[in-house]
Amino acid sequence: MHSDPDDGASGPVSRRAFVAATGTAGVAALAGCANSTDGSGGDGTEAASQDGDETASQSSQLDTSVLTGDGSSTVFPITNEGSSYWNSNPEAGDEDYWPEEWANEYDTEMRLADYFASEYGYEAGGERSSPPFRVSIALSHSGTGIEGVMEDRVDIGDASASAADELPDADSDTLDGFVDHVVGVDGQPIVASREVVDGGVETITIEELRGIYRQEITNWSELGGPDRDILALGRAEGSGTDTSFRANVFGDPEAAISPDQRYGQNQQLQQAIGQADNAIAYIALAFVQPDGDTPPLDLEIDGTTYAYGENLGAEEYPLSRDLHAYTWQDTSRKEAAFINFLLSEFGQEKFVTSNDYFALPESRLSTEREKVAASNYQT
């Protein structure tokens, strides 16, 4: 796991080592909660002092090393933006990041990260603006994130495909080690170069999409578009976007497809589409530009047309997929505090819907929040 040179910690702390040393229980009470007296001046004051010392001792045992994550470029906009808010720890009333109406919604005057971490026993950072712990999110793809969390190289593995699909050869014991935290939903769209859409191609069928990625349809004129070869672009094998596309479109996460070029990240794929005049690609919702270089194509499936901005989030849309923030085995208190932040009403609005993904419906939010509820970590 990585350490942050600016966090003041002496080095990375292994999750397993921390749990072994302190146990999964042992939430520290917030400072001052036990500082009441019984009016006797002697016994009450002494008890308060003892409780305060115990609170300080418990607080010092909480893991304040840097929380690390890695993986999917699809999930990255959610977890990375969440980390930037967390690390900046704005004060209540900051109109850009922690507006008064949101702080009032949570009935707090605390700084942002201080508030959400306090529910898990953390006190405010040592410096006025420092969060109780920092968060560092790296960018790669789903396979890297899933392997990283499994091998204890990171705390959170971002993935836009399931661990089972990314690790088809894994046994049940390995898969049972993952704790799946769904933080949003992506209605994976199909996009094309601006010149293709302007040239008359606005809708394709799922059968035509399969034909393109099997190299059976090779010219846009076959679909009513310009007389140009089709440049079929895809994500790298091992990325959740690629795994999900093959599972959802071809019915098999290991189905053989033949894109002309592959790219490791959505950001790279978006740029490649914009630079071409004949491309098609499958991409994450956050990277669609309806009026720019990556306009969406409508996709017709069994007589129903699925259109960007209308019904890509429909339950029956086969290309929609959950966005995961995996942890390994027991979710630690520190991991739970940050994931709960992403699952909060604030987090869903600021980091999920603002990136053009779909927030979880209330029924699913309730289930996901129960997995990381602060009550799970109390004595």
Coordinates of N, CA and C in Angstrom, one line a residue, residues 208-364:
E208 N -26.2 -5.3 -35.4 CA -25.2 -4.5 -36.1 C -23.9 -4.2 -35.3
L209 N -24.1 -3.9 -34.0 CA -23.0 -3.7 -33.1 C -22.1 -5.0 -33.0
R210 N -22.8 -6.1 -32.9 CA -22.0 -7.3 -32.8 C -21.2 -7.6 -34.1
G211 N -21.9 -7.3 -35.3 CA -21.2 -7.4 -36.5 C -20.0 -6.6 -36.7
I212 N -20.1 -5.3 -36.2 CA -18.9 -4.4 -36.3 C -17.8 -5.0 -35.5
Y213 N -18.0 -5.5 -34.3 CA -16.9 -5.9 -33.5 C -16.5 -7.4 -33.8
R214 N -17.1 -8.0 -34.7 CA -16.7 -9.3 -35.3 C -16.1 -9.1 -36.7
Q215 N -16.0 -7.8 -37.1 CA -15.4 -7.4 -38.4 C -16.2 -8.0 -39.5
E216 N -17.5 -8.2 -39.3 CA -18.5 -8.6 -40.3 C -19.1 -7.4 -41.1
I217 N -19.2 -6.3 -40.4 CA -19.6 -5.0 -41.0 C -18.4 -4.1 -40.9
T218 N -17.9 -3.6 -42.1 CA -16.7 -2.9 -42.1 C -16.7 -1.5 -42.7
N219 N -17.9 -1.1 -43.2 CA -18.0 0.2 -43.8 C -19.3 0.9 -43.4
W220 N -19.2 2.2 -43.0 CA -20.3 2.9 -42.5 C -21.5 3.0 -43.6
S221 N -21.1 2.9 -44.8 CA -22.2 2.9 -45.9 C -23.2 1.7 -45.7
E222 N -22.7 0.7 -45.1 CA -23.6 -0.5 -44.9 C -24.7 -0.2 -43.9
L223 N -24.5 0.9 -43.1 CA -25.4 1.3 -42.1 C -26.1 2.6 -42.4
G224 N -26.0 3.1 -43.7 CA -26.6 4.3 -44.1 C -25.8 5.5 -43.8
G225 N -24.5 5.4 -43.6 CA -23.6 6.5 -43.3 C -22.6 6.7 -44.5
P226 N -21.6 7.5 -44.2 CA -20.6 7.8 -45.2 C -19.8 6.6 -45.7
D227 N -19.3 6.7 -46.9 CA -18.5 5.6 -47.4 C -17.1 5.7 -46.8
R228 N -17.0 5.2 -45.6 CA -15.7 5.2 -44.9 C -15.6 3.8 -44.1
D229 N -14.4 3.3 -44.1 CA -14.1 2.1 -43.3 C -14.5 2.4 -41.8
I230 N -15.0 1.4 -41.2 CA -15.3 1.5 -39.7 C -14.1 1.3 -38.9
L231 N -13.7 2.2 -38.0 CA -12.6 2.0 -37.1 C -13.3 1.6 -35.7
A232 N -13.2 0.4 -35.4 CA -13.8 -0.2 -34.2 C -12.8 -0.1 -33.1
L233 N -13.1 0.8 -32.1 CA -12.2 1.0 -31.0 C -12.7 0.3 -29.7
G234 N -11.8 -0.1 -28.9 CA -12.3 -0.8 -27.6 C -11.3 -0.5 -26.5
R235 N -11.7 -0.9 -25.3 CA -10.9 -0.8 -24.2 C -10.0 -2.1 -24.1
A236 N -8.9 -1.9 -23.3 CA -8.0 -3.0 -23.1 C -8.6 -4.2 -22.4
E237 N -8.2 -5.4 -22.8 CA -8.6 -6.6 -22.1 C -8.2 -6.5 -20.6
G238 N -9.1 -6.8 -19.7 CA -8.8 -6.7 -18.3 C -9.5 -5.5 -17.7
S239 N -9.9 -4.5 -18.6 CA -10.7 -3.4 -18.1 C -12.1 -3.8 -17.9
G240 N -12.8 -3.3 -16.9 CA -14.1 -3.6 -16.6 C -15.1 -3.2 -17.7
T241 N -14.7 -2.1 -18.4 CA -15.6 -1.7 -19.5 C -15.6 -2.7 -20.6
D242 N -14.4 -3.3 -20.9 CA -14.3 -4.3 -22.0 C -15.0 -5.6 -21.5
T243 N -14.7 -6.0 -20.3 CA -15.4 -7.2 -19.8 C -16.9 -7.1 -19.8
S244 N -17.4 -6.0 -19.3 CA -18.8 -5.8 -19.3 C -19.4 -5.7 -20.7
F245 N -18.8 -5.1 -21.6 CA -19.2 -5.0 -23.0 C -19.4 -6.4 -23.6
R246 N -18.4 -7.2 -23.4 CA -18.5 -8.6 -24.0 C -19.5 -9.4 -23.3
A247 N -19.6 -9.3 -22.0 CA -20.7 -10.0 -21.2 C -22.1 -9.6 -21.6
N248 N -22.3 -8.3 -21.8 CA -23.6 -7.7 -22.0 C -24.0 -7.8 -23.5
V249 N -23.1 -7.7 -24.4 CA -23.5 -7.7 -25.8 C -23.4 -9.1 -26.4
F250 N -22.3 -9.8 -26.0 CA -22.1 -11.1 -26.6 C -22.5 -12.3 -25.7
G251 N -22.9 -12.0 -24.4 CA -23.3 -13.0 -23.5 C -22.2 -13.8 -22.9
D252 N -20.9 -13.3 -23.0 CA -19.8 -14.0 -22.4 C -18.7 -13.0 -22.2
P253 N -18.2 -12.9 -20.9 CA -17.2 -11.9 -20.6 C -15.8 -12.3 -21.3
E254 N -15.7 -13.5 -21.8 CA -14.5 -13.9 -22.5 C -14.7 -14.1 -24.0
A255 N -15.9 -13.5 -24.5 CA -16.2 -13.7 -26.0 C -15.1 -13.0 -26.8
A256 N -14.8 -13.7 -27.9 CA -13.7 -13.2 -28.8 C -14.3 -12.0 -29.7
I257 N -13.7 -10.8 -29.6 CA -14.1 -9.7 -30.4 C -12.8 -9.2 -31.1
S258 N -13.0 -8.4 -32.1 CA -11.8 -7.9 -32.9 C -11.8 -6.4 -33.1
P259 N -11.7 -5.6 -32.1 CA -11.6 -4.2 -32.3 C -10.3 -3.9 -33.0
D260 N -10.3 -2.8 -33.8 CA -9.1 -2.4 -34.5 C -8.0 -1.9 -33.6
Q261 N -8.4 -1.2 -32.5 CA -7.4 -0.7 -31.6 C -8.0 -0.8 -30.2
R262 N -7.2 -0.9 -29.2 CA -7.6 -1.0 -27.8 C -6.9 0.1 -27.0
Y263 N -7.5 0.6 -25.9 CA -7.0 1.6 -25.1 C -7.2 1.3 -23.6
G264 N -6.2 1.6 -22.8 CA -6.2 1.2 -21.4 C -7.1 2.0 -20.6
Q265 N -7.5 3.2 -21.0 CA -8.4 4.1 -20.1 C -9.4 4.7 -21.0
N266 N -10.6 5.0 -20.3 CA -11.6 5.7 -21.0 C -11.2 7.1 -21.5
Q267 N -10.3 7.7 -20.8 CA -9.8 9.1 -21.2 C -9.0 9.0 -22.5
Q268 N -8.2 7.9 -22.7 CA -7.5 7.7 -23.9 C -8.4 7.4 -25.1
L269 N -9.4 6.6 -24.8 CA -10.4 6.2 -25.8 C -11.2 7.4 -26.3
Q270 N -11.6 8.2 -25.4 CA -12.3 9.4 -25.7 C -11.5 10.3 -26.6
Q271 N -10.3 10.5 -26.4 CA -9.4 11.3 -27.2 C -9.2 10.7 -28.6
A272 N -9.1 9.4 -28.7 CA -8.9 8.7 -30.0 C -10.2 8.8 -30.8
I273 N -11.3 8.7 -30.2 CA -12.6 8.9 -31.0 C -12.6 10.3 -31.6
G274 N -12.3 11.3 -30.8 CA -12.3 12.7 -31.2 C -11.4 13.0 -32.3
Q275 N -10.3 12.2 -32.4 CA -9.3 12.5 -33.4 C -9.5 11.8 -34.7
A276 N -10.5 10.8 -34.7 CA -10.9 10.1 -35.9 C -12.1 10.6 -36.5
D277 N -12.4 10.2 -37.8 CA -13.6 10.6 -38.4 C -14.5 9.4 -38.8
N278 N -14.1 8.2 -38.3 CA -14.8 7.0 -38.7 C -14.9 6.0 -37.6
A279 N -14.8 6.4 -36.3 CA -14.7 5.5 -35.2 C -16.0 5.2 -34.6
I280 N -16.1 4.1 -33.9 CA -17.1 3.7 -33.0 C -16.5 3.1 -31.8
A281 N -17.1 3.2 -30.6 CA -16.5 2.7 -29.4 C -17.6 2.5 -28.3
Y282 N -17.3 1.6 -27.4 CA -18.1 1.5 -26.2 C -17.3 2.2 -25.1
I283 N -18.0 3.0 -24.2 CA -17.3 3.9 -23.3 C -18.2 4.1 -22.1
A284 N -17.7 4.7 -21.0 CA -18.5 5.0 -19.9 C -19.2 6.3 -20.0
L285 N -20.4 6.4 -19.4 CA -21.3 7.6 -19.5 C -20.5 8.9 -19.3
A286 N -19.6 8.9 -18.3 CA -18.9 10.1 -17.9 C -18.1 10.7 -19.1
F287 N -17.9 9.9 -20.1 CA -17.0 10.4 -21.2 C -17.8 10.7 -22.5
V288 N -19.1 10.7 -22.5 CA -19.9 11.0 -23.6 C -20.0 12.6 -23.7
Q289 N -19.8 13.1 -25.0 CA -20.0 14.5 -25.2 C -21.0 14.7 -26.3
P290 N -22.3 14.8 -25.9 CA -23.4 14.9 -26.9 C -23.2 15.9 -28.0
D291 N -22.7 17.1 -27.6 CA -22.5 18.2 -28.6 C -21.0 18.3 -29.0
G292 N -20.2 17.3 -28.6 CA -18.8 17.4 -28.9 C -18.2 16.3 -29.8
D293 N -17.1 15.8 -29.4 CA -16.4 14.9 -30.3 C -16.8 13.4 -30.1
T294 N -17.5 13.1 -29.0 CA -17.9 11.7 -28.8 C -19.5 11.6 -28.6
P295 N -20.2 11.9 -29.6 CA -21.7 11.9 -29.5 C -22.2 10.4 -29.4
P296 N -23.3 10.2 -28.7 CA -23.8 8.8 -28.5 C -24.6 8.4 -29.7
L297 N -24.7 7.1 -29.9 CA -25.6 6.5 -30.9 C -26.7 5.8 -30.1
D298 N -27.9 5.9 -30.6 CA -29.0 5.2 -30.1 C -28.8 3.7 -30.4
L299 N -29.2 2.8 -29.4 CA -29.0 1.4 -29.6 C -30.4 0.7 -29.6
E300 N -30.8 0.0 -30.7 CA -32.0 -0.7 -30.7 C -31.9 -2.1 -30.3
I301 N -32.6 -2.6 -29.4 CA -32.5 -4.0 -28.9 C -34.0 -4.5 -28.8
D302 N -34.2 -5.6 -29.5 CA -35.5 -6.2 -29.5 C -36.7 -5.3 -29.6
G303 N -36.6 -4.3 -30.6 CA -37.6 -3.4 -30.8 C -37.7 -2.2 -29.9
T304 N -36.8 -2.1 -28.9 CA -36.8 -0.9 -28.0 C -35.5 -0.1 -28.3
T305 N -35.7 1.2 -28.4 CA -34.5 2.0 -28.7 C -34.1 2.7 -27.4
Y306 N -32.8 2.5 -27.1 CA -32.2 3.1 -25.8 C -31.4 4.3 -26.2
A307 N -31.7 5.4 -25.7 CA -31.1 6.7 -26.1 C -30.4 7.4 -24.9
Y308 N -29.3 8.0 -25.1 CA -28.6 8.8 -24.1 C -29.5 9.9 -23.6
G309 N -29.5 10.0 -22.2 CA -30.3 11.0 -21.6 C -31.8 10.7 -21.4
E310 N -32.1 9.5 -21.9 CA -33.5 9.1 -21.8 C -33.7 7.8 -20.9
N311 N -33.2 6.7 -21.4 CA -33.5 5.4 -20.8 C -32.3 4.4 -20.6
L312 N -31.0 5.0 -20.7 CA -29.9 4.1 -20.5 C -29.8 3.5 -19.1
G313 N -30.5 4.2 -18.2 CA -30.5 3.7 -16.8 C -31.6 2.7 -16.5
A314 N -32.4 2.3 -17.6 CA -33.5 1.4 -17.4 C -33.0 0.0 -17.0
E315 N -33.7 -0.6 -16.1 CA -33.2 -1.9 -15.6 C -33.0 -2.9 -16.7
E316 N -33.9 -2.8 -17.8 CA -33.8 -3.8 -18.8 C -32.7 -3.5 -19.9
Y317 N -32.1 -2.3 -19.7 CA -31.0 -2.0 -20.7 C -29.8 -2.9 -20.4
P318 N -29.4 -3.8 -21.3 CA -28.5 -4.8 -21.0 C -27.0 -4.3 -20.8
L319 N -26.7 -3.1 -21.3 CA -25.4 -2.6 -21.2 C -25.1 -1.8 -19.9
S320 N -26.2 -1.6 -19.0 CA -25.9 -1.0 -17.8 C -25.1 -1.9 -16.9
R321 N -24.3 -1.3 -16.0 CA -23.5 -2.2 -15.1 C -23.2 -1.4 -13.8
D322 N -23.1 -2.2 -12.7 CA -22.8 -1.6 -11.4 C -21.3 -1.1 -11.4
L323 N -21.1 -0.1 -10.6 CA -19.7 0.4 -10.4 C -19.3 0.1 -9.0
H324 N -18.2 -0.6 -8.9 CA -17.8 -1.3 -7.6 C -16.6 -0.6 -7.0
A325 N -16.6 -0.6 -5.6 CA -15.5 -0.2 -4.9 C -15.2 -1.4 -3.9
Y326 N -14.4 -2.3 -4.4 CA -14.2 -3.6 -3.6 C -13.3 -3.4 -2.4
T327 N -13.6 -4.0 -1.3 CA -12.6 -4.2 -0.3 C -12.4 -5.7 -0.1
W328 N -11.4 -6.1 0.7 CA -11.0 -7.5 0.8 C -11.3 -8.0 2.2
Q329 N -12.0 -9.1 2.3 CA -12.5 -9.7 3.5 C -13.2 -8.6 4.3
D330 N -12.9 -8.5 5.6 CA -13.7 -7.5 6.4 C -13.3 -6.1 6.0
T331 N -14.4 -5.3 5.8 CA -14.1 -3.9 5.5 C -13.7 -3.1 6.7
S332 N -12.6 -2.5 6.7 CA -12.1 -1.8 7.9 C -12.9 -0.5 8.2
R333 N -12.7 0.0 9.4 CA -13.4 1.2 9.8 C -13.1 2.4 8.8
K334 N -11.8 2.5 8.5 CA -11.3 3.6 7.6 C -12.0 3.4 6.2
E335 N -12.0 2.2 5.7 CA -12.6 2.0 4.4 C -14.1 2.3 4.4
A336 N -14.7 1.9 5.5 CA -16.2 2.1 5.7 C -16.5 3.6 5.7
A337 N -15.7 4.3 6.4 CA -16.0 5.8 6.6 C -16.0 6.5 5.2
F338 N -15.0 6.1 4.4 CA -14.9 6.8 3.1 C -16.0 6.3 2.1
I339 N -16.3 5.0 2.1 CA -17.3 4.4 1.2 C -18.7 5.0 1.6
N340 N -18.9 5.1 2.9 CA -20.2 5.6 3.4 C -20.3 7.1 2.9
F341 N -19.2 7.8 2.9 CA -19.2 9.2 2.3 C -19.7 9.2 0.9
L342 N -19.2 8.2 0.1 CA -19.6 8.1 -1.3 C -21.1 7.8 -1.5
L343 N -21.6 7.0 -0.5 CA -23.0 6.5 -0.5 C -23.9 7.5 0.1
S344 N -23.4 8.6 0.7 CA -24.3 9.6 1.3 C -25.1 10.3 0.3
E345 N -26.1 11.0 0.7 CA -26.9 11.8 -0.3 C -25.9 12.8 -0.9
F346 N -25.1 13.4 -0.1 CA -24.1 14.4 -0.6 C -23.2 13.7 -1.7
G347 N -22.6 12.6 -1.3 CA -21.7 11.9 -2.2 C -22.4 11.4 -3.5
Q348 N -23.6 10.9 -3.4 CA -24.3 10.5 -4.6 C -24.5 11.6 -5.6
E349 N -24.9 12.8 -5.1 CA -25.1 14.0 -5.9 C -23.8 14.5 -6.5
K350 N -22.8 14.7 -5.6 CA -21.6 15.4 -6.0 C -20.7 14.5 -6.9
F351 N -20.6 13.2 -6.6 CA -19.6 12.4 -7.3 C -20.2 11.4 -8.2
V352 N -21.5 11.1 -8.1 CA -22.1 10.1 -9.0 C -22.9 10.8 -10.1
T353 N -24.0 11.5 -9.8 CA -24.8 12.1 -10.8 C -24.1 13.3 -11.5
S354 N -23.3 14.0 -10.8 CA -22.5 15.1 -11.4 C -21.6 14.6 -12.5
N355 N -21.2 13.3 -12.4 CA -20.4 12.7 -13.5 C -21.2 11.9 -14.5
D356 N -22.5 12.2 -14.5 CA -23.4 11.6 -15.5 C -23.6 10.1 -15.3
Y357 N -23.3 9.6 -14.1 CA -23.7 8.2 -13.8 C -25.1 8.3 -13.1
F358 N -25.6 7.1 -12.8 CA -26.9 7.0 -12.1 C -26.7 6.7 -10.7
A359 N -27.3 7.5 -9.8 CA -27.3 7.3 -8.4 C -28.0 6.0 -8.1
L360 N -27.7 5.4 -7.0 CA -28.4 4.2 -6.6 C -29.8 4.5 -6.1
P361 N -30.8 3.7 -6.4 CA -32.1 4.0 -5.9 C -32.1 3.7 -4.4
E362 N -33.1 4.2 -3.7 CA -33.1 4.2 -2.2 C -33.0 2.7 -1.7
S363 N -33.7 1.8 -2.4 CA -33.6 0.4 -1.9 C -32.2 -0.1 -1.9
R364 N -31.5 0.2 -3.0 CA -30.1 -0.3 -3.1 C -29.2 0.5 -2.2

